[in-house]
């Protein structure tokens, strides 16, 4: 796949060769290659929704490669408050930069932005839909511990209904026929259409509400928080809030060697005591956002081939 000049909106636009290219490029960057390759390039970050890791890692990635950053986080001090449309914002900002990274609460907003922008657009999360660069960094993190993704037994725990990171990663792993376990209360189970797609792609997909009832030794447990902001009915949120909590005892039950991942932020779904375990990967995972997003920016801007 030639990334140069291309927008990255959905995992469905990416094939396994592209995943391999991003992983290889991120590894080379982590080893010190491509320093300064984005000098005189400008990134615009349009974050209509809160973010810490995604926004700051994109900004760090751009600056570490020699580029500069403009943009906003939150719309209080932008023309959006005056009623400016997303279309007008994107068309205007595209004239100020070489690439746009956008996060928006509405599903499909990133796709719309890519269709009207004169520069490449990278989706940093659109509602409960897609978050492709999170999937890239998850893949990269997995690749550091597992040489073959098809052999990884992974369980997804928590909010599988609204979790865009889970949606993107599970679909991507299905391209490698990775076996998966979906562990969630009925109210937050993986959307049926996505489970069907995953099975059609050749992965096995087991569904359960009981974490301790998983009858296989998992290699990875990918934990997600219950996303309060996605609920329209707070009574429904209260029904599922705090329904899972990963502790050292739970990790021991799962076999001690299971790698614990989480896209962050967390609330109370992983106890602080787990942080001290060697197999708690979530902060390492978050830090991998820099080389992976460096790879994405370098490839999209044609500075890395």
Short mmCIF file of C-alpha atoms in Angstrom, two decimals, residues 17-294:
data_model
loop_
_atom_site.label_atom_id
_atom_site.label_comp_id
_atom_site.label_asym_id
_atom_site.label_seq_id
_atom_site.Cartn_x
_atom_site.Cartn_y
_atom_site.Cartn_z
CA UNK A 17 0.52 -5.45 3.99
CA UNK A 18 -0.20 -1.95 5.27
CA UNK A 19 -0.18 -3.16 8.88
CA UNK A 20 3.18 -4.84 8.27
CA UNK A 21 4.57 -1.66 6.73
CA UNK A 22 3.50 0.48 9.68
CA UNK A 23 4.92 -1.99 12.20
CA UNK A 24 8.23 -2.21 10.33
CA UNK A 25 8.46 1.57 9.95
CA UNK A 26 7.64 2.19 13.62
CA UNK A 27 10.32 -0.29 14.62
CA UNK A 28 12.89 1.49 12.44
CA UNK A 29 11.88 4.84 13.91
CA UNK A 30 12.22 3.46 17.43
CA UNK A 31 15.74 2.39 16.46
CA UNK A 32 16.62 5.97 15.45
CA UNK A 33 15.95 6.20 11.71
CA UNK A 34 14.23 9.06 9.83
CA UNK A 35 15.15 11.83 12.28
CA UNK A 36 14.09 15.26 10.98
CA UNK A 37 12.26 13.87 7.95
CA UNK A 38 9.22 16.16 8.46
CA UNK A 39 11.11 19.43 8.69
CA UNK A 40 9.03 22.29 7.20
CA UNK A 41 5.84 20.20 7.39
CA UNK A 42 2.81 21.34 9.40
CA UNK A 43 0.21 19.22 11.20
CA UNK A 44 -3.22 20.59 12.19
CA UNK A 45 -4.96 18.82 15.08
CA UNK A 46 -8.74 19.36 15.14
CA UNK A 47 -9.99 17.82 18.38
CA UNK A 48 -13.71 18.44 18.80
CA UNK A 49 -13.71 15.88 21.63
CA UNK A 50 -11.38 15.52 24.68
CA UNK A 51 -8.11 13.65 24.29
CA UNK A 52 -4.82 13.29 26.14
CA UNK A 53 -2.77 10.42 24.67
CA UNK A 54 -3.88 10.63 21.05
CA UNK A 55 -3.50 14.40 20.71
CA UNK A 56 -0.23 14.69 22.63
CA UNK A 57 1.37 11.67 20.96
CA UNK A 58 0.49 13.03 17.50
CA UNK A 59 1.97 16.41 18.45
CA UNK A 60 5.07 14.75 19.93
CA UNK A 61 5.43 12.54 16.86
CA UNK A 62 5.33 15.52 14.51
CA UNK A 63 7.80 17.56 16.52
CA UNK A 64 10.23 14.68 17.05
CA UNK A 65 10.41 14.33 13.25
CA UNK A 66 11.15 18.05 12.85
CA UNK A 67 7.66 19.30 11.94
CA UNK A 68 5.36 21.86 13.56
CA UNK A 69 1.80 21.72 14.94
CA UNK A 70 -1.23 24.01 14.98
CA UNK A 71 -4.77 23.24 16.05
CA UNK A 72 -7.26 23.18 18.88
CA UNK A 73 -8.51 20.90 21.65
CA UNK A 74 -12.13 21.74 22.43
CA UNK A 75 -14.24 24.20 20.47
CA UNK A 76 -14.88 26.92 23.07
CA UNK A 77 -12.43 29.33 21.47
CA UNK A 78 -13.08 28.48 17.82
CA UNK A 79 -15.55 29.58 15.18
CA UNK A 80 -17.53 26.41 15.85
CA UNK A 81 -19.02 28.35 18.77
CA UNK A 82 -20.27 30.89 16.22
CA UNK A 83 -22.01 28.19 14.21
CA UNK A 84 -19.31 27.35 11.66
CA UNK A 85 -19.90 23.97 10.00
CA UNK A 86 -17.42 21.10 10.03
CA UNK A 87 -17.14 21.46 6.25
CA UNK A 88 -16.08 25.10 6.43
CA UNK A 89 -13.65 24.42 9.29
CA UNK A 90 -11.93 21.60 7.41
CA UNK A 91 -11.72 23.44 4.07
CA UNK A 92 -10.23 26.47 5.83
CA UNK A 93 -7.70 24.58 7.94
CA UNK A 94 -6.59 22.43 5.00
CA UNK A 95 -5.19 25.62 3.47
CA UNK A 96 -2.98 26.14 6.52
CA UNK A 97 -1.25 22.76 6.81
CA UNK A 98 0.08 19.60 5.15
CA UNK A 99 -1.98 17.02 7.07
CA UNK A 100 -5.00 17.06 9.41
CA UNK A 101 -5.68 14.83 12.41
CA UNK A 102 -9.31 14.99 13.52
CA UNK A 103 -11.30 13.68 16.48
CA UNK A 104 -15.04 14.22 16.45
CA UNK A 105 -17.98 12.85 18.48
CA UNK A 106 -20.09 12.13 15.39
CA UNK A 107 -19.59 8.87 13.50
CA UNK A 108 -18.64 9.54 9.88
CA UNK A 109 -17.24 13.02 10.57
CA UNK A 110 -13.69 11.96 9.70
CA UNK A 111 -14.84 10.39 6.43
CA UNK A 112 -16.64 13.62 5.51
CA UNK A 113 -13.54 15.63 6.37
CA UNK A 114 -11.38 13.45 4.11
CA UNK A 115 -13.78 13.93 1.19
CA UNK A 116 -13.62 17.74 1.33
CA UNK A 117 -10.03 18.30 2.47
CA UNK A 118 -7.25 19.21 0.05
CA UNK A 119 -4.69 17.49 2.35
CA UNK A 120 -4.69 13.99 3.90
CA UNK A 121 -6.90 13.45 6.94
CA UNK A 122 -6.16 10.98 9.75
CA UNK A 123 -9.03 9.81 11.90
CA UNK A 124 -8.21 10.11 15.62
CA UNK A 125 -11.63 8.76 16.64
CA UNK A 126 -15.15 9.43 15.39
CA UNK A 127 -17.79 8.68 17.98
CA UNK A 128 -18.07 4.95 18.73
CA UNK A 129 -16.97 4.10 15.20
CA UNK A 130 -13.25 3.89 14.32
CA UNK A 131 -9.84 4.75 15.79
CA UNK A 132 -7.33 3.35 13.27
CA UNK A 133 -4.06 4.72 14.69
CA UNK A 134 -4.91 3.22 18.10
CA UNK A 135 -5.19 -0.10 16.31
CA UNK A 136 -1.79 0.45 14.69
CA UNK A 137 -0.14 1.07 18.06
CA UNK A 138 -1.97 -1.92 19.57
CA UNK A 139 -0.66 -4.07 16.70
CA UNK A 140 2.85 -2.72 17.19
CA UNK A 141 2.73 -3.46 20.92
CA UNK A 142 1.47 -7.00 20.29
CA UNK A 143 4.22 -7.53 17.69
CA UNK A 144 6.87 -6.78 20.34
CA UNK A 145 5.74 -9.83 22.34
CA UNK A 146 4.15 -12.18 19.80
CA UNK A 147 5.77 -12.98 16.44
CA UNK A 148 2.53 -14.36 14.94
CA UNK A 149 -0.77 -12.55 15.56
CA UNK A 150 -2.69 -15.61 14.39
CA UNK A 151 -1.45 -17.47 17.48
CA UNK A 152 -2.49 -14.84 20.05
CA UNK A 153 -5.52 -15.69 22.17
CA UNK A 154 -7.03 -12.36 23.12
CA UNK A 155 -9.93 -11.45 25.36
CA UNK A 156 -11.73 -8.10 25.13
CA UNK A 157 -13.29 -6.98 28.41
CA UNK A 158 -15.73 -4.18 29.24
CA UNK A 159 -17.53 -1.80 26.91
CA UNK A 160 -17.60 -3.65 23.61
CA UNK A 161 -20.69 -1.85 22.32
CA UNK A 162 -19.35 1.70 22.24
CA UNK A 163 -15.61 0.96 22.31
CA UNK A 164 -14.21 2.19 18.99
CA UNK A 165 -10.73 0.89 19.90
CA UNK A 166 -12.19 -2.61 20.34
CA UNK A 167 -14.17 -2.39 17.10
CA UNK A 168 -11.10 -1.42 15.08
CA UNK A 169 -8.70 -3.87 16.73
CA UNK A 170 -11.03 -6.88 16.67
CA UNK A 171 -11.80 -6.40 12.98
CA UNK A 172 -8.10 -5.97 12.17
CA UNK A 173 -7.12 -9.09 14.11
CA UNK A 174 -9.76 -11.07 12.25
CA UNK A 175 -7.72 -10.49 9.08
CA UNK A 176 -5.07 -12.68 10.77
CA UNK A 177 -7.69 -15.20 12.00
CA UNK A 178 -6.81 -14.44 15.62
CA UNK A 179 -9.07 -16.29 18.14
CA UNK A 180 -11.04 -13.87 20.35
CA UNK A 181 -13.16 -13.85 23.48
CA UNK A 182 -15.69 -11.03 24.02
CA UNK A 183 -16.42 -10.53 27.72
CA UNK A 184 -19.15 -7.98 28.45
CA UNK A 185 -22.55 -7.55 30.08
CA UNK A 186 -25.42 -8.09 27.68
CA UNK A 187 -26.05 -4.33 27.54
CA UNK A 188 -22.50 -3.72 26.25
CA UNK A 189 -21.82 -6.79 24.10
CA UNK A 190 -20.03 -6.54 20.77
CA UNK A 191 -22.37 -5.40 17.97
CA UNK A 192 -23.79 -8.45 16.19
CA UNK A 193 -22.80 -7.25 12.72
CA UNK A 194 -19.17 -6.94 13.80
CA UNK A 195 -19.10 -10.35 15.44
CA UNK A 196 -20.50 -11.79 12.22
CA UNK A 197 -17.80 -10.05 10.12
CA UNK A 198 -15.08 -11.33 12.43
CA UNK A 199 -16.31 -14.90 12.04
CA UNK A 200 -16.65 -14.50 8.28
CA UNK A 201 -12.99 -13.43 8.15
CA UNK A 202 -11.99 -16.71 9.78
CA UNK A 203 -11.59 -15.87 13.49
CA UNK A 204 -13.36 -17.73 16.24
CA UNK A 205 -15.38 -15.39 18.49
CA UNK A 206 -16.60 -16.57 21.88
CA UNK A 207 -19.02 -14.42 23.92
CA UNK A 208 -19.51 -14.50 27.69
CA UNK A 209 -20.40 -12.23 30.60
CA UNK A 210 -18.11 -14.03 33.06
CA UNK A 211 -14.40 -13.16 33.00
CA UNK A 212 -13.44 -15.99 35.33
CA UNK A 213 -15.51 -18.37 33.24
CA UNK A 214 -13.29 -18.09 30.15
CA UNK A 215 -12.26 -21.70 29.58
CA UNK A 216 -9.03 -20.97 27.71
CA UNK A 217 -5.72 -19.54 28.87
CA UNK A 218 -5.59 -16.08 27.33
CA UNK A 219 -2.35 -14.54 26.09
CA UNK A 220 -3.78 -11.00 26.21
CA UNK A 221 -6.62 -9.32 28.10
CA UNK A 222 -7.59 -6.04 26.43
CA UNK A 223 -9.54 -4.03 29.01
CA UNK A 224 -11.77 -1.04 28.26
CA UNK A 225 -13.57 1.40 30.54
CA UNK A 226 -17.35 1.76 30.62
CA UNK A 227 -17.79 4.97 28.62
CA UNK A 228 -20.23 7.11 30.58
CA UNK A 229 -20.24 9.79 27.86
CA UNK A 230 -21.73 7.37 25.29
CA UNK A 231 -24.86 6.62 27.32
CA UNK A 232 -28.08 8.51 26.66
CA UNK A 233 -29.72 6.97 29.73
CA UNK A 234 -27.75 7.34 32.99
CA UNK A 235 -29.80 4.57 34.61
CA UNK A 236 -28.41 2.16 32.03
CA UNK A 237 -24.89 3.40 32.80
CA UNK A 238 -25.40 2.83 36.53
CA UNK A 239 -26.48 -0.76 35.80
CA UNK A 240 -23.09 -1.63 34.28
CA UNK A 241 -20.66 0.81 35.91
CA UNK A 242 -17.94 -1.06 37.79
CA UNK A 243 -19.12 -4.48 36.62
CA UNK A 244 -15.54 -5.66 36.03
CA UNK A 245 -12.37 -4.93 37.96
CA UNK A 246 -9.02 -6.50 37.10
CA UNK A 247 -6.95 -7.15 40.22
CA UNK A 248 -3.80 -9.16 40.92
CA UNK A 249 -6.06 -12.01 42.01
CA UNK A 250 -7.89 -11.93 38.66
CA UNK A 251 -4.55 -11.94 36.81
CA UNK A 252 -3.46 -14.94 38.87
CA UNK A 253 -6.72 -16.70 37.98
CA UNK A 254 -6.04 -16.03 34.30
CA UNK A 255 -2.61 -17.61 34.58
CA UNK A 256 -0.25 -14.79 35.66
CA UNK A 257 1.44 -14.54 32.26
CA UNK A 258 -1.50 -12.87 30.51
CA UNK A 259 -0.54 -9.48 29.05
CA UNK A 260 -2.86 -6.69 30.23
CA UNK A 261 -3.59 -3.97 27.67
CA UNK A 262 -5.89 -0.93 27.85
CA UNK A 263 -6.26 2.02 25.44
CA UNK A 264 -6.66 4.37 28.45
CA UNK A 265 -7.95 6.40 30.17
CA UNK A 266 -9.00 4.01 32.90
CA UNK A 267 -11.42 4.70 35.74
CA UNK A 268 -11.61 1.76 38.16
CA UNK A 269 -11.56 -1.25 35.84
CA UNK A 270 -7.87 -2.02 36.55
CA UNK A 271 -6.67 -1.85 40.15
CA UNK A 272 -3.53 0.23 40.77
CA UNK A 273 -1.77 -2.84 42.17
CA UNK A 274 -1.75 -4.35 38.65
CA UNK A 275 0.52 -1.50 37.46
CA UNK A 276 3.49 -3.13 39.17
CA UNK A 277 3.15 -6.41 37.28
CA UNK A 278 5.65 -7.08 34.51
CA UNK A 279 2.82 -8.06 32.17
CA UNK A 280 0.88 -4.78 32.63
CA UNK A 281 1.52 -3.22 29.21
CA UNK A 282 -0.90 -0.27 29.05
CA UNK A 283 1.58 2.54 29.75
CA UNK A 284 4.13 0.95 27.42
CA UNK A 285 1.29 0.65 24.90
CA UNK A 286 0.47 4.36 25.26
CA UNK A 287 4.12 5.36 24.79
CA UNK A 288 4.24 3.31 21.57
CA UNK A 289 1.82 5.90 20.18
CA UNK A 290 4.76 8.15 19.37
CA UNK A 291 6.80 5.90 17.01
CA UNK A 292 3.62 4.49 15.45
CA UNK A 293 2.16 7.94 14.76
CA UNK A 294 5.56 9.10 13.52
#
